[in-house]
mmCIF file of C-alpha atoms in Angstrom:
data_model
loop_
_atom_site.group_PDB
_atom_site.id
_atom_site.type_symbol
_atom_site.label_atom_id
_atom_site.label_comp_id
_atom_site.label_asym_id
_atom_site.label_seq_id
_atom_site.Cartn_x
_atom_site.Cartn_y
_atom_site.Cartn_z
ATOM 1 C CA MET A 65 119.620 134.240 103.078
ATOM 2 C CA THR A 66 122.707 132.724 104.696
ATOM 3 C CA HIS A 67 123.900 129.192 103.932
ATOM 4 C CA ASN A 68 125.789 127.272 106.599
ATOM 5 C CA GLU A 69 127.003 123.773 107.040
ATOM 6 C CA SER A 70 125.752 123.291 110.571
ATOM 7 C CA VAL A 71 125.464 120.899 113.435
ATOM 8 C CA LEU A 72 121.859 121.143 114.613
ATOM 9 C CA GLN A 73 122.401 123.306 117.618
ATOM 10 C CA PRO A 74 120.108 125.736 119.327
ATOM 11 C CA ILE A 75 119.901 129.190 117.640
ATOM 12 C CA ALA A 76 119.405 132.382 119.531
ATOM 13 C CA ILE A 77 116.167 133.841 118.168
ATOM 14 C CA PRO A 78 117.332 137.509 118.346
ATOM 15 C CA SER A 79 120.342 136.639 116.162
ATOM 16 C CA LEU A 80 117.963 135.945 113.243
ATOM 17 C CA LEU A 81 117.026 139.593 113.194
ATOM 18 C CA ARG A 82 120.581 140.517 112.150
ATOM 19 C CA LEU A 83 120.588 138.321 109.067
ATOM 20 C CA PRO A 84 119.707 139.450 105.575
ATOM 21 C CA ASP A 85 115.910 139.018 105.101
ATOM 22 C CA ARG A 86 115.958 137.678 108.725
ATOM 23 C CA LYS A 87 116.290 134.208 107.230
ATOM 24 C CA LEU A 88 118.718 131.366 108.001
ATOM 25 C CA CYS A 89 119.089 128.303 105.740
ATOM 26 C CA LEU A 90 120.903 125.300 107.233
ATOM 27 C CA SER A 91 122.239 122.425 105.153
ATOM 28 C CA VAL A 92 121.766 119.190 107.133
ATOM 29 C CA GLN A 93 123.704 115.955 106.876
ATOM 30 C CA GLU A 94 123.630 114.458 110.332
ATOM 31 C CA LYS A 95 122.678 111.352 112.366
ATOM 32 C CA LEU A 96 120.209 112.155 115.089
ATOM 33 C CA PRO A 97 120.520 109.990 118.176
ATOM 34 C CA GLY A 98 117.401 108.176 119.301
ATOM 35 C CA LEU A 99 116.022 107.565 115.808
ATOM 36 C CA PRO A 100 116.276 104.321 113.769
ATOM 37 C CA LEU A 101 118.376 105.906 111.092
ATOM 38 C CA LEU A 102 120.425 103.893 108.586
ATOM 39 C CA THR A 103 121.716 107.013 106.802
ATOM 40 C CA PRO A 104 122.155 110.578 107.989
ATOM 41 C CA VAL A 105 119.320 113.069 107.643
ATOM 42 C CA ARG A 106 120.102 115.120 104.520
ATOM 43 C CA GLY A 107 118.451 118.268 103.221
ATOM 44 C CA GLU A 108 117.753 121.852 104.233
ATOM 45 C CA ILE A 109 116.044 123.671 107.101
ATOM 46 C CA ALA A 110 114.946 127.306 106.628
ATOM 47 C CA ILE A 111 114.184 129.548 109.592
ATOM 48 C CA HIS A 112 112.539 132.887 108.851
ATOM 49 C CA HIS A 113 111.953 135.436 111.642
ATOM 50 C CA GLN A 114 108.745 137.236 110.762
ATOM 51 C CA GLY A 115 108.525 139.615 113.798
ATOM 52 C CA THR A 116 105.880 137.893 115.874
ATOM 53 C CA CYS A 117 106.634 134.378 114.754
ATOM 54 C CA LEU A 118 109.211 132.037 113.208
ATOM 55 C CA GLN A 119 108.465 130.193 109.981
ATOM 56 C CA VAL A 120 110.444 126.996 110.238
ATOM 57 C CA SER A 121 110.486 124.521 107.334
ATOM 58 C CA ALA A 122 112.460 121.509 106.399
ATOM 59 C CA GLN A 123 112.911 119.392 103.327
ATOM 60 C CA VAL A 124 114.962 116.388 104.326
ATOM 61 C CA SER A 125 115.229 112.687 103.557
ATOM 62 C CA MET A 126 116.781 109.665 105.239
ATOM 63 C CA ILE A 127 116.628 105.902 105.283
ATOM 64 C CA VAL A 128 115.213 104.407 108.445
ATOM 65 C CA THR A 129 115.443 100.790 109.727
ATOM 66 C CA LEU A 130 112.035 99.654 110.997
ATOM 67 C CA THR A 131 110.663 96.435 112.438
ATOM 68 C CA CYS A 132 107.613 94.994 110.730
ATOM 69 C CA ARG A 133 104.606 94.739 113.079
ATOM 70 C CA ARG A 134 103.475 91.409 111.562
ATOM 71 C CA CYS A 135 106.590 89.305 110.953
ATOM 72 C CA LEU A 136 109.014 91.211 113.162
ATOM 73 C CA CYS A 137 111.625 91.357 110.425
ATOM 74 C CA GLN A 138 113.756 94.498 110.125
ATOM 75 C CA TYR A 139 113.597 96.412 106.860
ATOM 76 C CA ASN A 140 114.827 99.720 105.469
ATOM 77 C CA GLU A 141 112.612 102.398 104.105
ATOM 78 C CA ARG A 142 113.260 105.793 102.548
ATOM 79 C CA LEU A 143 111.605 108.519 104.507
ATOM 80 C CA PRO A 144 111.230 111.893 102.800
ATOM 81 C CA LEU A 145 110.066 114.673 105.034
ATOM 82 C CA GLN A 146 108.715 118.044 103.976
ATOM 83 C CA VAL A 147 107.288 120.042 106.925
ATOM 84 C CA SER A 148 106.561 123.634 107.760
ATOM 85 C CA GLU A 149 105.528 125.095 111.093
ATOM 86 C CA VAL A 150 104.788 128.551 112.543
ATOM 87 C CA ILE A 151 106.171 129.047 116.017
ATOM 88 C CA TRP A 152 104.745 132.086 117.775
ATOM 89 C CA LEU A 153 107.042 134.359 119.780
ATOM 90 C CA ASP A 154 105.355 135.245 123.082
ATOM 91 C CA ALA A 155 107.184 135.528 126.426
ATOM 92 C CA VAL A 156 104.079 134.801 128.553
ATOM 93 C CA LYS A 157 102.564 131.953 126.597
ATOM 94 C CA SER A 158 105.980 130.222 126.308
ATOM 95 C CA ASP A 159 106.558 130.147 130.068
ATOM 96 C CA PRO A 160 104.494 127.344 131.769
ATOM 97 C CA ASN A 161 105.122 128.904 135.176
ATOM 98 C CA GLN A 162 102.871 131.861 134.086
ATOM 99 C CA TRP A 163 99.964 129.678 132.942
ATOM 100 C CA PRO A 164 96.872 129.340 135.140
ATOM 101 C CA LEU A 165 96.459 126.096 136.944
ATOM 102 C CA GLU A 166 93.201 125.301 135.048
ATOM 103 C CA GLN A 167 92.225 126.794 131.771
ATOM 104 C CA GLU A 168 90.054 125.796 128.885
ATOM 105 C CA VAL A 169 92.046 125.970 125.678
ATOM 106 C CA PRO A 170 90.278 126.297 122.318
ATOM 107 C CA LEU A 171 91.742 124.179 119.549
ATOM 108 C CA THR A 172 92.917 127.304 117.698
ATOM 109 C CA ASP A 173 95.248 128.058 120.627
ATOM 110 C CA LEU A 174 97.121 124.757 120.392
ATOM 111 C CA MET A 175 100.268 126.291 118.919
ATOM 112 C CA GLU A 176 103.939 126.286 119.660
ATOM 113 C CA TYR A 177 105.298 129.285 121.526
ATOM 114 C CA LEU A 178 108.844 130.457 122.303
ATOM 115 C CA PRO A 179 110.105 133.568 124.074
ATOM 116 C CA PRO A 180 111.225 136.279 121.600
ATOM 117 C CA ASP A 181 114.613 136.471 123.384
ATOM 118 C CA GLY A 182 114.943 132.664 123.699
ATOM 119 C CA TRP A 183 116.406 129.853 121.639
ATOM 120 C CA LEU A 184 115.120 127.542 118.969
ATOM 121 C CA ASP A 185 116.558 124.037 119.352
ATOM 122 C CA VAL A 186 116.739 123.055 115.708
ATOM 123 C CA GLY A 187 117.920 119.487 116.400
ATOM 124 C CA GLN A 188 115.012 118.926 118.796
ATOM 125 C CA TRP A 189 112.560 120.412 116.343
ATOM 126 C CA LEU A 190 113.779 118.177 113.536
ATOM 127 C CA TYR A 191 113.828 115.097 115.843
ATOM 128 C CA GLU A 192 110.191 115.694 116.798
ATOM 129 C CA HIS A 193 109.016 116.059 113.194
ATOM 130 C CA ILE A 194 110.912 112.931 112.075
ATOM 131 C CA SER A 195 109.421 111.004 115.003
ATOM 132 C CA LEU A 196 105.954 112.075 113.915
ATOM 133 C CA ALA A 197 106.699 111.015 110.350
ATOM 134 C CA LEU A 198 107.713 107.456 111.291
ATOM 135 C CA PRO A 199 104.984 104.979 110.437
ATOM 136 C CA SER A 200 102.955 103.919 113.543
ATOM 137 C CA HIS A 201 102.321 100.356 112.198
ATOM 138 C CA PRO A 202 105.298 99.593 109.971
ATOM 139 C CA LEU A 203 104.899 96.670 107.516
ATOM 140 C CA CYS A 204 107.790 95.316 105.464
ATOM 141 C CA ARG A 205 105.384 94.886 102.536
ATOM 142 C CA PRO A 206 101.648 95.428 102.092
ATOM 143 C CA ASP A 207 100.934 91.651 101.865
ATOM 144 C CA CYS A 208 103.114 90.691 104.793
ATOM 145 C CA ARG A 209 101.555 87.983 106.949
ATOM 146 C CA LEU A 210 102.685 85.515 109.518
ATOM 147 C CA ASP A 211 103.827 82.260 108.066
ATOM 148 C CA TRP A 212 103.363 80.494 111.352
ATOM 149 C CA GLU A 213 101.221 77.376 111.703
ATOM 150 C CA PRO A 214 100.610 75.623 115.003
ATOM 151 C CA GLU A 215 101.536 71.998 115.532
ATOM 152 C CA GLU A 216 98.572 69.778 114.719
ATOM 153 C CA SER A 217 99.164 67.590 117.683
ATOM 154 C CA SER A 218 98.677 70.461 120.058
ATOM 155 C CA PRO A 219 95.476 69.951 121.980
ATOM 156 C CA VAL A 220 93.134 72.939 121.944
ATOM 157 C CA ASP A 221 91.800 74.066 125.353
ATOM 158 C CA PRO A 222 88.012 73.502 125.137
ATOM 159 C CA ARG A 223 87.387 77.084 126.296
ATOM 160 C CA TRP A 224 89.215 78.316 123.186
ATOM 161 C CA ALA A 225 88.021 75.700 120.748
ATOM 162 C CA ARG A 226 85.345 77.929 119.201
ATOM 163 C CA LEU A 227 87.971 80.486 118.275
ATOM 164 C CA THR A 228 89.820 78.012 115.956
ATOM 165 C CA GLN A 229 87.226 78.738 113.245
ATOM 166 C CA PHE A 230 88.774 82.199 112.921
ATOM 167 C CA LYS A 231 92.290 80.942 112.282
ATOM 168 C CA PRO A 232 93.784 81.990 108.913
ATOM 169 C CA TRP A 233 95.305 78.541 108.472
ATOM 170 C CA GLY A 234 92.244 76.537 109.523
#
């Protein structure tokens, strides 16, 4: 296993075959553009070439700045990420130009493919997994609620009057 301080750059897949145990371990401490990061992503990524596939795993953590879906306040949250993925090496399946125009795909075939002589974009791989780990409906706290009350003097449109019974403040 080789340890490198690395910028998350694409790695030539055939180069992994020349490493001891065909395994590369990258120490990560970087900001990734396009993500709401307060701190750099810190941790390790391991890439193991297993002949017909790559086993890629990451154990990283970061602090992200999110916007609460209820009160719209920004807040910071620690986001640990532990992920592992098998990426199959197949020149035909990794080339969309060689796919049939229409094809029924069983759920078991929904896998990631790369050409055996291609590149693994480690930064993109990590970006995608962090994006998937971000909360889809972030809340600054579990009991967050809007502290907004309408003005009492506002007349209610008669077409909407029946809905006022559902107001949390009414």
